Short mmCIF file of C-alpha atoms in Angstrom, two decimals:
data_model
loop_
_atom_site.label_atom_id
_atom_site.label_comp_id
_atom_site.label_asym_id
_atom_site.label_seq_id
_atom_site.Cartn_x
_atom_site.Cartn_y
_atom_site.Cartn_z
CA MET A 1 32.12 16.50 -2.88
CA GLY A 2 33.34 15.10 -6.05
CA LEU A 3 29.94 12.18 -5.92
CA LYS A 4 28.43 10.67 -8.92
CA GLY A 5 25.28 11.96 -10.08
CA PRO A 6 23.23 12.45 -12.98
CA LYS A 7 24.36 15.39 -15.24
CA PRO A 8 22.15 19.09 -14.25
CA VAL A 9 21.36 21.38 -16.62
CA PRO A 10 22.24 24.85 -16.04
CA PHE A 11 20.10 27.21 -13.25
CA LEU A 12 17.03 24.43 -13.10
CA GLY A 13 19.85 21.42 -11.90
CA ASN A 14 17.86 17.53 -12.10
CA SER A 15 14.66 19.69 -11.23
CA ILE A 16 13.52 19.91 -14.91
CA TYR A 17 13.59 16.15 -14.85
CA TRP A 18 10.80 15.87 -11.81
CA LEU A 19 8.52 17.56 -14.66
CA LEU A 20 9.20 15.31 -17.87
CA LYS A 21 8.90 11.34 -15.20
CA PRO A 22 7.42 10.49 -11.97
CA ARG A 23 10.10 11.49 -9.34
CA CYS A 24 9.70 8.15 -7.72
CA PHE A 25 10.90 6.29 -10.99
CA LEU A 26 13.60 9.16 -11.24
CA ASP A 27 15.59 7.69 -7.77
CA ILE A 28 14.76 4.31 -8.83
CA GLU A 29 16.93 4.24 -12.19
CA TRP A 30 19.50 7.00 -10.42
CA GLY A 31 19.95 4.58 -7.50
CA ARG A 32 20.51 1.56 -10.06
CA LYS A 33 23.30 3.69 -12.11
CA TYR A 34 25.01 5.68 -9.07
CA GLY A 35 24.86 3.99 -6.45
CA GLN A 36 23.88 4.15 -2.42
CA ILE A 37 24.91 7.54 -1.56
CA TYR A 38 24.73 10.05 -5.22
CA GLY A 39 24.34 14.06 -5.17
CA ILE A 40 21.94 15.55 -7.36
CA TYR A 41 20.78 19.47 -8.06
CA ASP A 42 17.27 21.14 -6.64
CA SER A 43 17.66 24.36 -9.34
CA ASN A 44 21.31 25.10 -7.85
CA GLN A 45 20.89 24.10 -4.26
CA PRO A 46 23.47 20.51 -4.29
CA ILE A 47 21.24 17.99 -2.67
CA LEU A 48 22.91 14.06 -1.17
CA VAL A 49 20.90 11.04 -1.44
CA VAL A 50 21.66 8.56 1.38
CA THR A 51 20.15 5.05 0.40
CA LYS A 52 22.61 2.98 2.76
CA PRO A 53 20.55 1.75 6.21
CA GLU A 54 22.99 2.07 8.18
CA LEU A 55 23.65 5.84 7.26
CA ILE A 56 19.51 6.52 7.39
CA LYS A 57 20.31 4.92 10.76
CA LYS A 58 23.21 7.87 11.52
CA ILE A 59 21.23 10.67 9.31
CA VAL A 60 17.80 10.67 11.58
CA VAL A 61 18.40 8.77 14.69
CA LYS A 62 22.33 8.38 16.30
CA ASP A 63 23.31 11.85 15.05
CA TYR A 64 19.81 13.25 14.44
CA HIS A 65 20.07 16.57 16.24
CA VAL A 66 23.02 17.07 13.15
CA PHE A 67 19.99 16.77 10.94
CA ILE A 68 17.54 18.46 13.25
CA ASP A 69 15.91 20.06 10.31
CA ARG A 70 14.32 19.14 7.55
CA ARG A 71 14.88 21.23 3.73
CA MET A 72 14.33 24.96 4.34
CA ARG A 73 12.05 26.25 1.52
CA PRO A 74 11.02 29.70 0.85
CA THR A 75 8.13 30.98 3.00
CA ASN A 76 6.78 34.32 4.11
CA HIS A 77 3.71 32.52 6.18
CA PHE A 78 3.39 31.50 9.95
CA LEU A 79 1.16 28.87 8.78
CA TYR A 80 4.74 27.08 7.17
CA ARG A 81 7.20 28.71 9.95
CA GLU A 82 5.35 27.51 13.07
CA SER A 83 4.22 24.00 12.06
CA LEU A 84 6.03 21.17 12.60
CA SER A 85 6.68 20.25 8.93
CA HIS A 86 9.06 22.87 8.43
CA ALA A 87 10.23 24.45 12.47
CA ARG A 88 14.03 23.78 13.13
CA GLY A 89 15.94 23.57 15.66
CA ASP A 90 15.13 24.30 19.32
CA ASN A 91 11.28 26.27 17.76
CA TRP A 92 11.39 22.56 17.02
CA ARG A 93 11.84 20.33 19.72
CA ARG A 94 9.83 22.53 21.67
CA ILE A 95 6.64 22.35 19.82
CA ARG A 96 7.16 18.64 19.33
CA SER A 97 7.90 18.47 22.85
CA ILE A 98 3.88 19.37 23.28
CA ALA A 99 2.49 17.96 21.28
CA SER A 100 3.31 14.43 20.91
CA PRO A 101 1.08 13.96 23.62
CA THR A 102 -2.08 15.00 21.70
CA PHE A 103 -0.90 11.87 19.68
CA SER A 104 -1.04 9.09 22.56
CA SER A 105 -3.04 6.58 22.66
CA ALA A 106 -5.65 7.55 25.44
CA LYS A 107 -6.57 10.98 23.17
CA ILE A 108 -6.45 8.23 19.61
CA ARG A 109 -9.35 6.81 22.03
CA LYS A 110 -10.83 9.51 22.38
CA MET A 111 -10.38 10.92 18.83
CA TYR A 112 -12.49 7.10 17.31
CA PRO A 113 -16.15 7.94 17.95
CA ILE A 114 -15.52 11.06 16.28
CA VAL A 115 -13.98 9.25 13.12
CA ARG A 116 -16.85 6.42 13.27
CA GLN A 117 -19.28 9.25 12.81
CA CYS A 118 -17.35 10.62 9.29
CA LEU A 119 -17.50 6.64 8.28
CA ARG A 120 -21.05 6.32 8.68
CA ALA A 121 -21.33 9.76 6.77
CA LEU A 122 -18.52 7.45 4.05
CA MET A 123 -20.63 3.93 4.29
CA THR A 124 -24.17 6.03 3.50
CA HIS A 125 -22.90 7.92 0.40
CA VAL A 126 -22.11 4.25 -0.51
CA VAL A 127 -25.28 2.56 -0.07
CA ASP A 128 -26.42 4.88 -2.27
CA MET A 129 -24.53 3.78 -5.03
CA GLU A 130 -25.93 1.01 -7.29
CA CYS A 131 -24.95 -2.00 -6.68
CA GLY A 132 -21.55 -2.98 -9.12
CA ASP A 133 -21.26 0.55 -10.17
CA CYS A 134 -17.61 1.91 -11.11
CA VAL A 135 -16.32 3.90 -8.40
CA ASP A 136 -13.55 6.74 -8.67
CA LEU A 137 -11.68 6.04 -5.41
CA LYS A 138 -9.66 8.55 -5.44
CA LYS A 139 -12.88 11.45 -5.11
CA MET A 140 -14.44 9.02 -2.42
CA CYS A 141 -11.67 8.35 -0.43
CA GLY A 142 -10.71 11.67 -0.49
CA ASN A 143 -13.73 12.86 0.59
CA TYR A 144 -13.65 10.67 4.34
CA THR A 145 -10.84 11.41 4.56
CA MET A 146 -11.84 15.20 4.32
CA ASP A 147 -14.47 14.90 6.56
CA VAL A 148 -12.16 12.91 9.23
CA ILE A 149 -9.72 16.22 9.57
CA ALA A 150 -12.13 18.18 9.78
CA ALA A 151 -13.57 16.80 12.44
CA VAL A 152 -10.15 15.73 14.41
CA ALA A 153 -7.92 18.96 13.57
CA PHE A 154 -10.89 21.44 13.75
CA GLY A 155 -13.65 20.00 15.24
CA THR A 156 -15.61 21.48 11.79
CA ASP A 157 -18.35 19.15 9.85
CA ALA A 158 -17.56 19.77 6.17
CA ASN A 159 -19.87 17.24 4.59
CA ALA A 160 -17.21 16.09 1.62
CA HIS A 161 -19.43 13.63 0.56
CA ASN A 162 -22.37 16.03 0.08
CA ASP A 163 -21.44 20.08 -0.07
CA HIS A 164 -18.80 20.64 -2.68
CA SER A 165 -19.40 24.02 -2.54
CA SER A 166 -18.75 24.71 1.45
CA ALA A 167 -16.23 27.15 3.05
CA PHE A 168 -14.72 24.28 4.07
CA VAL A 169 -13.93 22.23 1.22
CA THR A 170 -13.07 25.05 -1.67
CA SER A 171 -10.83 26.58 0.90
CA ALA A 172 -9.44 23.03 1.85
CA ARG A 173 -8.90 22.69 -2.74
CA GLN A 174 -7.22 25.95 -2.61
CA ILE A 175 -5.17 24.78 -0.82
CA LEU A 176 -4.64 21.00 -1.60
CA ASP A 177 -5.04 21.56 -5.96
CA VAL A 178 -1.37 22.26 -6.98
CA ASP A 179 -1.55 25.37 -8.86
CA PHE A 180 1.55 25.04 -11.39
CA VAL A 181 2.19 28.50 -12.08
CA ARG A 182 2.32 29.86 -8.46
CA THR A 183 4.85 27.01 -7.69
CA ILE A 184 7.50 27.21 -10.46
CA ILE A 185 7.57 31.41 -8.82
CA VAL A 186 7.46 30.16 -4.91
CA LEU A 187 9.95 27.49 -6.21
CA LEU A 188 12.44 28.64 -7.96
CA LEU A 189 12.24 33.03 -8.02
CA PRO A 190 14.43 34.65 -5.42
CA LYS A 191 12.92 35.09 -2.42
CA PHE A 192 13.54 38.75 -2.87
CA VAL A 193 11.24 39.23 -5.48
CA VAL A 194 8.49 36.51 -4.70
CA LYS A 195 8.69 38.54 -1.36
CA ALA A 196 8.07 41.68 -3.85
CA ILE A 197 4.99 40.55 -5.80
CA GLY A 198 3.43 40.20 -2.91
CA LEU A 199 3.17 35.73 -2.70
CA LYS A 200 3.99 34.33 0.89
CA SER A 201 3.15 31.06 -0.90
CA ARG A 202 2.33 28.66 -4.06
CA VAL A 203 -1.23 28.72 -2.31
CA PRO A 204 -3.81 31.69 -2.54
CA GLU A 205 -3.77 33.75 0.69
CA THR A 206 -7.37 33.77 1.01
CA ALA A 207 -7.64 30.10 1.47
CA HIS A 208 -5.30 30.14 4.33
CA GLN A 209 -7.10 33.23 5.56
CA PHE A 210 -9.99 31.13 6.21
CA PHE A 211 -8.13 27.80 8.44
CA VAL A 212 -6.64 30.87 10.44
CA ASP A 213 -9.35 32.56 10.92
CA ILE A 214 -11.47 28.71 11.70
CA GLY A 215 -8.36 28.52 13.85
CA ARG A 216 -8.43 31.19 15.64
CA ARG A 217 -12.15 31.47 16.64
CA LEU A 218 -12.31 27.68 17.84
CA ILE A 219 -9.71 28.67 20.17
CA ASN A 220 -10.88 31.45 21.46
CA GLU A 221 -14.18 29.32 22.32
CA ARG A 222 -12.29 26.82 24.16
CA LYS A 223 -10.24 29.21 26.21
CA SER A 224 -13.41 30.96 27.62
CA ASP A 225 -14.81 27.74 28.13
CA PRO A 226 -13.51 26.31 31.49
CA ASP A 227 -16.25 22.70 30.47
CA SER A 228 -14.51 22.76 26.83
CA HIS A 229 -12.18 20.20 27.97
CA ARG A 230 -14.48 17.86 29.02
CA LYS A 231 -17.04 18.53 26.04
CA TYR A 232 -14.55 18.33 22.94
CA ASN A 233 -11.78 15.20 21.95
CA ASP A 234 -10.54 17.37 19.17
CA PHE A 235 -6.72 18.31 18.35
CA ILE A 236 -7.32 22.12 18.77
CA GLN A 237 -8.72 20.60 21.86
CA PHE A 238 -5.59 18.84 22.56
CA LEU A 239 -3.21 21.64 22.02
CA VAL A 240 -5.28 24.33 24.13
CA ASP A 241 -4.75 22.14 27.19
CA ALA A 242 -1.30 20.40 26.12
CA ARG A 243 1.78 20.78 28.58
CA PRO A 244 4.63 18.29 27.65
CA ASP A 245 4.03 17.03 31.50
CA GLY A 246 0.92 15.82 30.45
CA ASP A 247 -0.54 12.44 29.06
CA ARG A 248 3.28 10.81 28.17
CA ASP A 249 2.07 7.23 26.84
CA ALA A 250 3.47 8.63 23.34
CA THR A 251 5.81 6.13 22.35
CA PRO A 252 4.68 3.66 19.51
CA ALA A 253 2.21 0.68 20.23
CA ALA A 254 3.18 -2.76 19.29
CA ALA A 255 1.36 -2.50 16.35
CA ASP A 256 2.54 0.71 14.76
CA VAL A 257 4.23 0.40 11.60
CA ASN A 258 7.38 2.71 12.59
CA ALA A 259 7.89 -0.35 14.95
CA PHE A 260 10.64 -1.58 12.24
CA ASN A 261 13.15 0.80 13.34
CA GLU A 262 12.07 1.18 16.85
CA SER A 263 15.22 -0.13 19.04
CA GLU A 264 15.17 1.21 22.42
CA GLU A 265 18.34 3.08 21.60
CA GLU A 266 15.50 4.88 19.54
CA LEU A 267 13.30 5.16 21.47
CA ALA A 268 15.68 6.66 24.20
CA ILE A 269 16.00 9.19 22.02
CA ARG A 270 13.07 9.99 21.26
CA ARG A 271 12.58 10.33 24.74
CA GLN A 272 14.89 12.15 26.41
CA MET A 273 14.09 14.84 23.30
CA LEU A 274 9.99 14.73 25.08
CA THR A 275 11.14 15.25 27.96
CA THR A 276 14.35 17.82 27.40
CA GLY A 277 12.42 19.77 24.21
CA ALA A 278 10.04 22.13 26.02
CA LYS A 279 11.24 25.31 28.15
CA LYS A 280 8.28 27.82 27.66
CA HIS A 281 4.95 24.66 28.96
CA THR A 282 2.46 25.96 26.34
CA LEU A 283 2.24 26.99 22.53
CA THR A 284 0.45 29.74 21.28
CA ASP A 285 -2.55 30.65 19.75
CA ASP A 286 -1.03 31.00 16.23
CA GLN A 287 1.31 27.97 16.62
CA ILE A 288 -1.65 26.21 17.91
CA VAL A 289 -3.24 26.76 14.38
CA ALA A 290 -0.12 26.04 12.06
CA GLN A 291 -0.06 22.71 13.84
CA ALA A 292 -3.98 22.04 13.32
CA TRP A 293 -3.74 23.61 9.35
CA ILE A 294 0.04 21.28 9.06
CA PHE A 295 -2.46 18.06 10.48
CA PHE A 296 -4.66 18.62 8.25
CA LEU A 297 -2.41 19.09 5.44
CA ALA A 298 0.13 15.99 5.65
CA GLY A 299 -2.99 14.18 6.57
CA TYR A 300 -5.41 14.30 3.86
CA ASP A 301 -3.84 13.41 0.92
CA THR A 302 -1.46 11.09 2.30
CA THR A 303 -3.98 8.97 4.04
CA SER A 304 -6.64 8.96 0.91
CA THR A 305 -4.20 7.95 -1.25
CA THR A 306 -3.56 5.13 1.52
CA LEU A 307 -6.93 4.04 1.06
CA THR A 308 -6.59 4.44 -2.51
CA TYR A 309 -4.05 1.77 -3.29
CA CYS A 310 -4.80 -0.34 -0.39
CA CYS A 311 -8.68 -0.81 -2.61
CA TYR A 312 -7.42 -0.86 -5.54
CA GLU A 313 -4.69 -3.71 -4.99
CA LEU A 314 -7.80 -5.12 -2.79
CA ALA A 315 -9.36 -5.41 -6.14
CA LEU A 316 -6.69 -6.44 -8.30
CA ASN A 317 -6.00 -9.91 -5.07
CA PRO A 318 -8.86 -11.53 -4.70
CA ASP A 319 -7.29 -13.79 -2.33
CA ILE A 320 -5.75 -11.52 -0.40
CA GLN A 321 -9.55 -9.75 -0.13
CA GLN A 322 -10.85 -12.90 0.74
CA ARG A 323 -8.20 -13.63 3.76
CA LEU A 324 -8.72 -10.03 4.83
CA TYR A 325 -12.60 -10.61 4.87
CA ASN A 326 -13.07 -13.17 6.93
CA GLU A 327 -9.96 -11.38 9.75
CA VAL A 328 -12.07 -9.09 9.43
CA MET A 329 -16.04 -11.03 10.27
CA ALA A 330 -13.59 -12.58 12.63
CA SER A 331 -13.38 -9.31 14.46
CA VAL A 332 -16.27 -7.31 14.88
CA ASP A 333 -19.34 -7.45 16.85
CA SER A 334 -22.42 -8.74 15.38
CA GLU A 335 -23.77 -5.17 14.24
CA GLY A 336 -20.29 -5.10 12.17
CA GLU A 337 -18.87 -2.87 14.60
CA ILE A 338 -15.60 -2.93 16.15
CA GLY A 339 -13.77 -0.97 19.04
CA TYR A 340 -10.18 0.54 19.00
CA ASP A 341 -8.64 -2.13 20.43
CA GLU A 342 -9.90 -5.09 18.84
CA LEU A 343 -9.20 -2.59 15.91
CA MET A 344 -5.52 -2.53 16.75
CA ALA A 345 -5.17 -5.95 17.28
CA MET A 346 -5.97 -7.27 13.65
CA SER A 347 -2.68 -8.54 12.43
CA TYR A 348 -3.63 -9.47 8.47
CA LEU A 349 -5.41 -5.66 8.04
CA ASP A 350 -2.08 -4.12 9.53
CA ALA A 351 -0.37 -6.25 7.07
CA VAL A 352 -2.31 -5.05 4.04
CA LEU A 353 -1.77 -1.73 5.10
CA SER A 354 1.80 -2.23 5.94
CA GLU A 355 2.35 -3.73 2.27
CA THR A 356 0.38 -0.48 0.92
CA LEU A 357 2.46 2.15 2.60
CA ARG A 358 5.36 -0.68 1.07
CA LYS A 359 4.77 -0.72 -2.03
CA TYR A 360 3.07 3.08 -2.26
CA PRO A 361 4.81 5.04 0.04
CA ALA A 362 2.73 8.78 0.63
CA ALA A 363 5.55 10.70 0.83
CA ILE A 364 8.87 9.79 -2.28
CA LYS A 365 11.41 10.92 0.32
CA LEU A 366 12.34 12.26 3.32
CA GLU A 367 14.60 15.48 3.54
CA ARG A 368 16.79 16.60 6.23
CA ARG A 369 19.78 19.65 6.34
CA SER A 370 22.97 19.61 8.29
CA VAL A 371 23.25 22.08 10.61
CA ALA A 372 27.02 22.10 11.93
CA GLU A 373 29.51 19.88 10.00
CA TYR A 374 29.33 16.48 9.80
CA VAL A 375 31.40 12.70 8.68
CA LEU A 376 29.34 10.71 7.42
CA GLY A 377 29.92 7.29 8.65
CA ASP A 378 33.06 5.78 7.00
CA THR A 379 32.68 7.08 3.60
CA GLY A 380 34.93 9.69 3.33
CA ILE A 381 32.56 12.31 2.67
CA THR A 382 32.42 15.54 5.31
CA LEU A 383 28.90 17.80 5.17
CA PRO A 384 29.16 20.99 5.43
CA ALA A 385 27.30 23.27 7.66
CA GLY A 386 23.69 23.41 5.93
CA GLN A 387 23.47 20.68 3.16
CA GLU A 388 20.36 19.13 1.87
CA ILE A 389 20.14 15.41 2.06
CA GLU A 390 17.10 13.03 0.73
CA ILE A 391 16.79 9.48 1.54
CA THR A 392 14.47 8.86 -1.29
CA THR A 393 11.59 6.28 0.38
CA TYR A 394 10.72 5.20 -2.97
CA ALA A 395 13.56 3.82 -4.41
CA ILE A 396 14.41 2.05 -1.17
CA HIS A 397 10.94 0.26 -1.09
CA HIS A 398 11.68 -1.02 -4.29
CA ASN A 399 14.75 -2.75 -3.92
CA PRO A 400 14.50 -5.58 -4.57
CA GLU A 401 17.45 -6.73 -1.97
CA TYR A 402 15.77 -5.20 1.38
CA TYR A 403 12.56 -7.10 -0.62
CA PRO A 404 12.08 -9.14 -3.10
CA ASP A 405 10.23 -9.14 -6.06
CA PRO A 406 9.17 -5.23 -5.44
CA GLU A 407 6.88 -5.31 -7.58
CA LYS A 408 4.27 -7.66 -5.96
CA PHE A 409 1.50 -6.63 -3.82
CA ASP A 410 2.34 -9.44 -0.85
CA PRO A 411 1.03 -8.61 2.89
CA GLU A 412 3.14 -11.70 3.87
CA ARG A 413 5.88 -9.73 4.43
CA PHE A 414 5.00 -8.33 7.52
CA MET A 415 2.72 -11.08 9.28
CA PRO A 416 3.85 -11.47 12.48
CA GLU A 417 6.11 -14.11 12.04
CA ASN A 418 8.53 -12.49 8.74
CA LYS A 419 8.16 -9.26 10.77
CA HIS A 420 12.38 -10.07 11.60
CA ASN A 421 13.13 -10.36 7.98
CA ILE A 422 12.53 -6.65 7.14
CA GLN A 423 16.38 -4.65 7.81
CA PRO A 424 16.15 -1.66 9.93
CA TYR A 425 15.58 1.46 8.61
CA THR A 426 14.19 -0.19 4.75
CA TYR A 427 10.90 0.60 5.61
CA LEU A 428 9.74 4.64 5.85
CA PRO A 429 6.41 5.20 5.11
CA PHE A 430 6.55 7.51 8.02
CA GLY A 431 9.84 8.60 8.40
CA ALA A 432 11.92 7.26 11.02
CA GLY A 433 13.56 8.53 14.50
CA PRO A 434 12.47 12.00 16.66
CA ARG A 435 11.41 13.72 13.58
CA ASN A 436 9.11 10.31 11.99
CA CYS A 437 5.43 11.82 11.62
CA ILE A 438 3.63 12.82 14.74
CA GLY A 439 0.51 11.73 12.91
CA MET A 440 0.85 7.94 12.00
CA ARG A 441 -1.09 6.70 15.08
CA VAL A 442 -4.61 9.15 13.73
CA ALA A 443 -3.74 8.08 10.11
CA LEU A 444 -3.55 4.47 10.47
CA MET A 445 -6.73 4.07 12.48
CA GLU A 446 -8.32 6.38 10.22
CA ALA A 447 -7.48 3.85 7.09
CA LYS A 448 -7.93 0.98 9.04
CA LEU A 449 -11.30 1.74 10.23
CA CYS A 450 -12.40 2.57 6.90
CA VAL A 451 -11.28 -1.01 5.39
CA VAL A 452 -12.99 -2.80 8.17
CA HIS A 453 -16.03 -1.44 6.99
CA LEU A 454 -15.90 -1.11 3.18
CA ILE A 455 -14.98 -5.07 3.42
CA GLN A 456 -18.13 -6.36 5.56
CA LYS A 457 -20.52 -4.57 2.97
CA TYR A 458 -18.70 -4.58 -0.87
CA MET A 459 -16.72 -6.41 -2.88
CA PHE A 460 -13.87 -4.92 -4.96
CA LEU A 461 -13.82 -5.78 -8.06
CA ARG A 462 -10.88 -4.92 -11.02
CA ILE A 463 -13.11 -3.83 -14.66
CA PRO A 464 -12.31 -2.52 -17.62
CA LYS A 465 -11.93 1.00 -16.32
CA THR A 466 -9.18 0.16 -13.88
CA SER A 467 -5.79 0.98 -15.32
CA VAL A 468 -3.14 -1.82 -14.57
CA PRO A 469 -0.30 -0.78 -13.82
CA ILE A 470 -1.63 2.00 -11.57
CA LYS A 471 -0.81 5.69 -13.26
CA PHE A 472 0.61 7.72 -10.66
CA GLN A 473 1.26 12.01 -11.76
CA ILE A 474 4.07 13.47 -11.90
CA SER A 475 5.41 15.29 -8.47
CA MET A 476 8.39 15.82 -6.47
CA THR A 477 7.12 14.70 -3.39
CA THR A 478 4.73 12.97 -2.98
CA LEU A 479 3.34 9.63 -5.10
CA SER A 480 -0.28 10.76 -6.21
CA PRO A 481 -2.09 8.19 -8.25
CA GLY A 482 -4.47 9.73 -11.72
CA ASP A 483 -7.82 8.55 -12.14
CA VAL A 484 -8.23 4.61 -10.23
CA HIS A 485 -11.59 3.38 -11.03
CA ILE A 486 -12.60 -0.45 -9.09
CA GLY A 487 -15.95 -2.07 -9.32
CA PHE A 488 -18.07 -2.21 -6.43
CA THR A 489 -20.70 -4.63 -5.06
CA LYS A 490 -22.15 -5.61 -2.94
CA ARG A 491 -21.62 -9.16 -0.96
#
């Protein structure tokens, strides 16, 4: 295509740079140097990078059917192939149309008590700490989200705060903790070599099998119990019961972060996709297991890191923390509890979480793949079928053209009176279009509920051990923090 871009290294492309410096910073540097459209190489795979909002809308919304697939990655495991994150074409469309109603407002209300129960375990753990302790935010928030995902996705009590040796926690850690040797083998070696040496993915197969066994056992139990739909309000149960013509309240509510991109055109396209996507109206058992597994995988780290970054910024900005505390105390009842509707109505809390996701998007890029030849707007570029595309979210969120003083943590950007200033398709923490993050509402509810309860009882403080600025780990796809410490003191 003759595009400018950083010079690739033979066989490794530009991938080698991602092992030396956080990808998010490279995206900013390359965007400044090469503009809103440029080319890079991941090993020998050419990638088109796009950061222009008008083109992003074409790719993820208007012509989403041409870019219906995400990037193809080598995998021999059904958990990946059949999950919403990796499924392709009509298979993805069918799974999404069946799974979407399980994330409706009505379903999330049913999940709400489960999340509150996990929150009580977190608060008990925090109470046990000494006043003014230095808190390892990553660990604390990670244990909370582990408990939530285990309960919501698998109907299981992980007890992550207290039992670090449980089978669930140890298997989860094997999946979540990156094995760089296995990852490099799976990503860089030819597929036939990876298959010949018996690797299905970068994760040990014993860890995958643990979740497969749990999922299959739960599905069998639920299907054999005619009253299970009355007893359980977790993701497994919703998928067992799921029908694409069931609870159809799947369009985003006004408080959803992703609503910044929600035009009538996009909503109409999504509704059409959901109503025409399913020919077979149920999921197989393995497909149900795969959705629960990807819900766990995608929902654990993203939510825990968002909570980590949020508490960190509140510790660094006591005036913002005080304003949020005032809103919380005006919203909770006499026992410090809050209902779902009241939680979703808190405008400043929503702004704080929105700004957290703007400054620290959990996924630093979106990926799409063309399924047919495509003329890209008025750029004069014709994409061949199979062209890989990346939309660099972190770089867009830190572009001063869209967000003045982008390194400043400023929730005012997202207050109701200022939302109109945000240009559509420059705010993409959950993606956009029909292939956006299906678990967005659950993640926001889980994070907001945690912040509300923590800030009632504790002040977050900057201490000598608090790293400023925050340090990021080397990562190619996510914005992962290093150790993050702040002080907690009782109010």
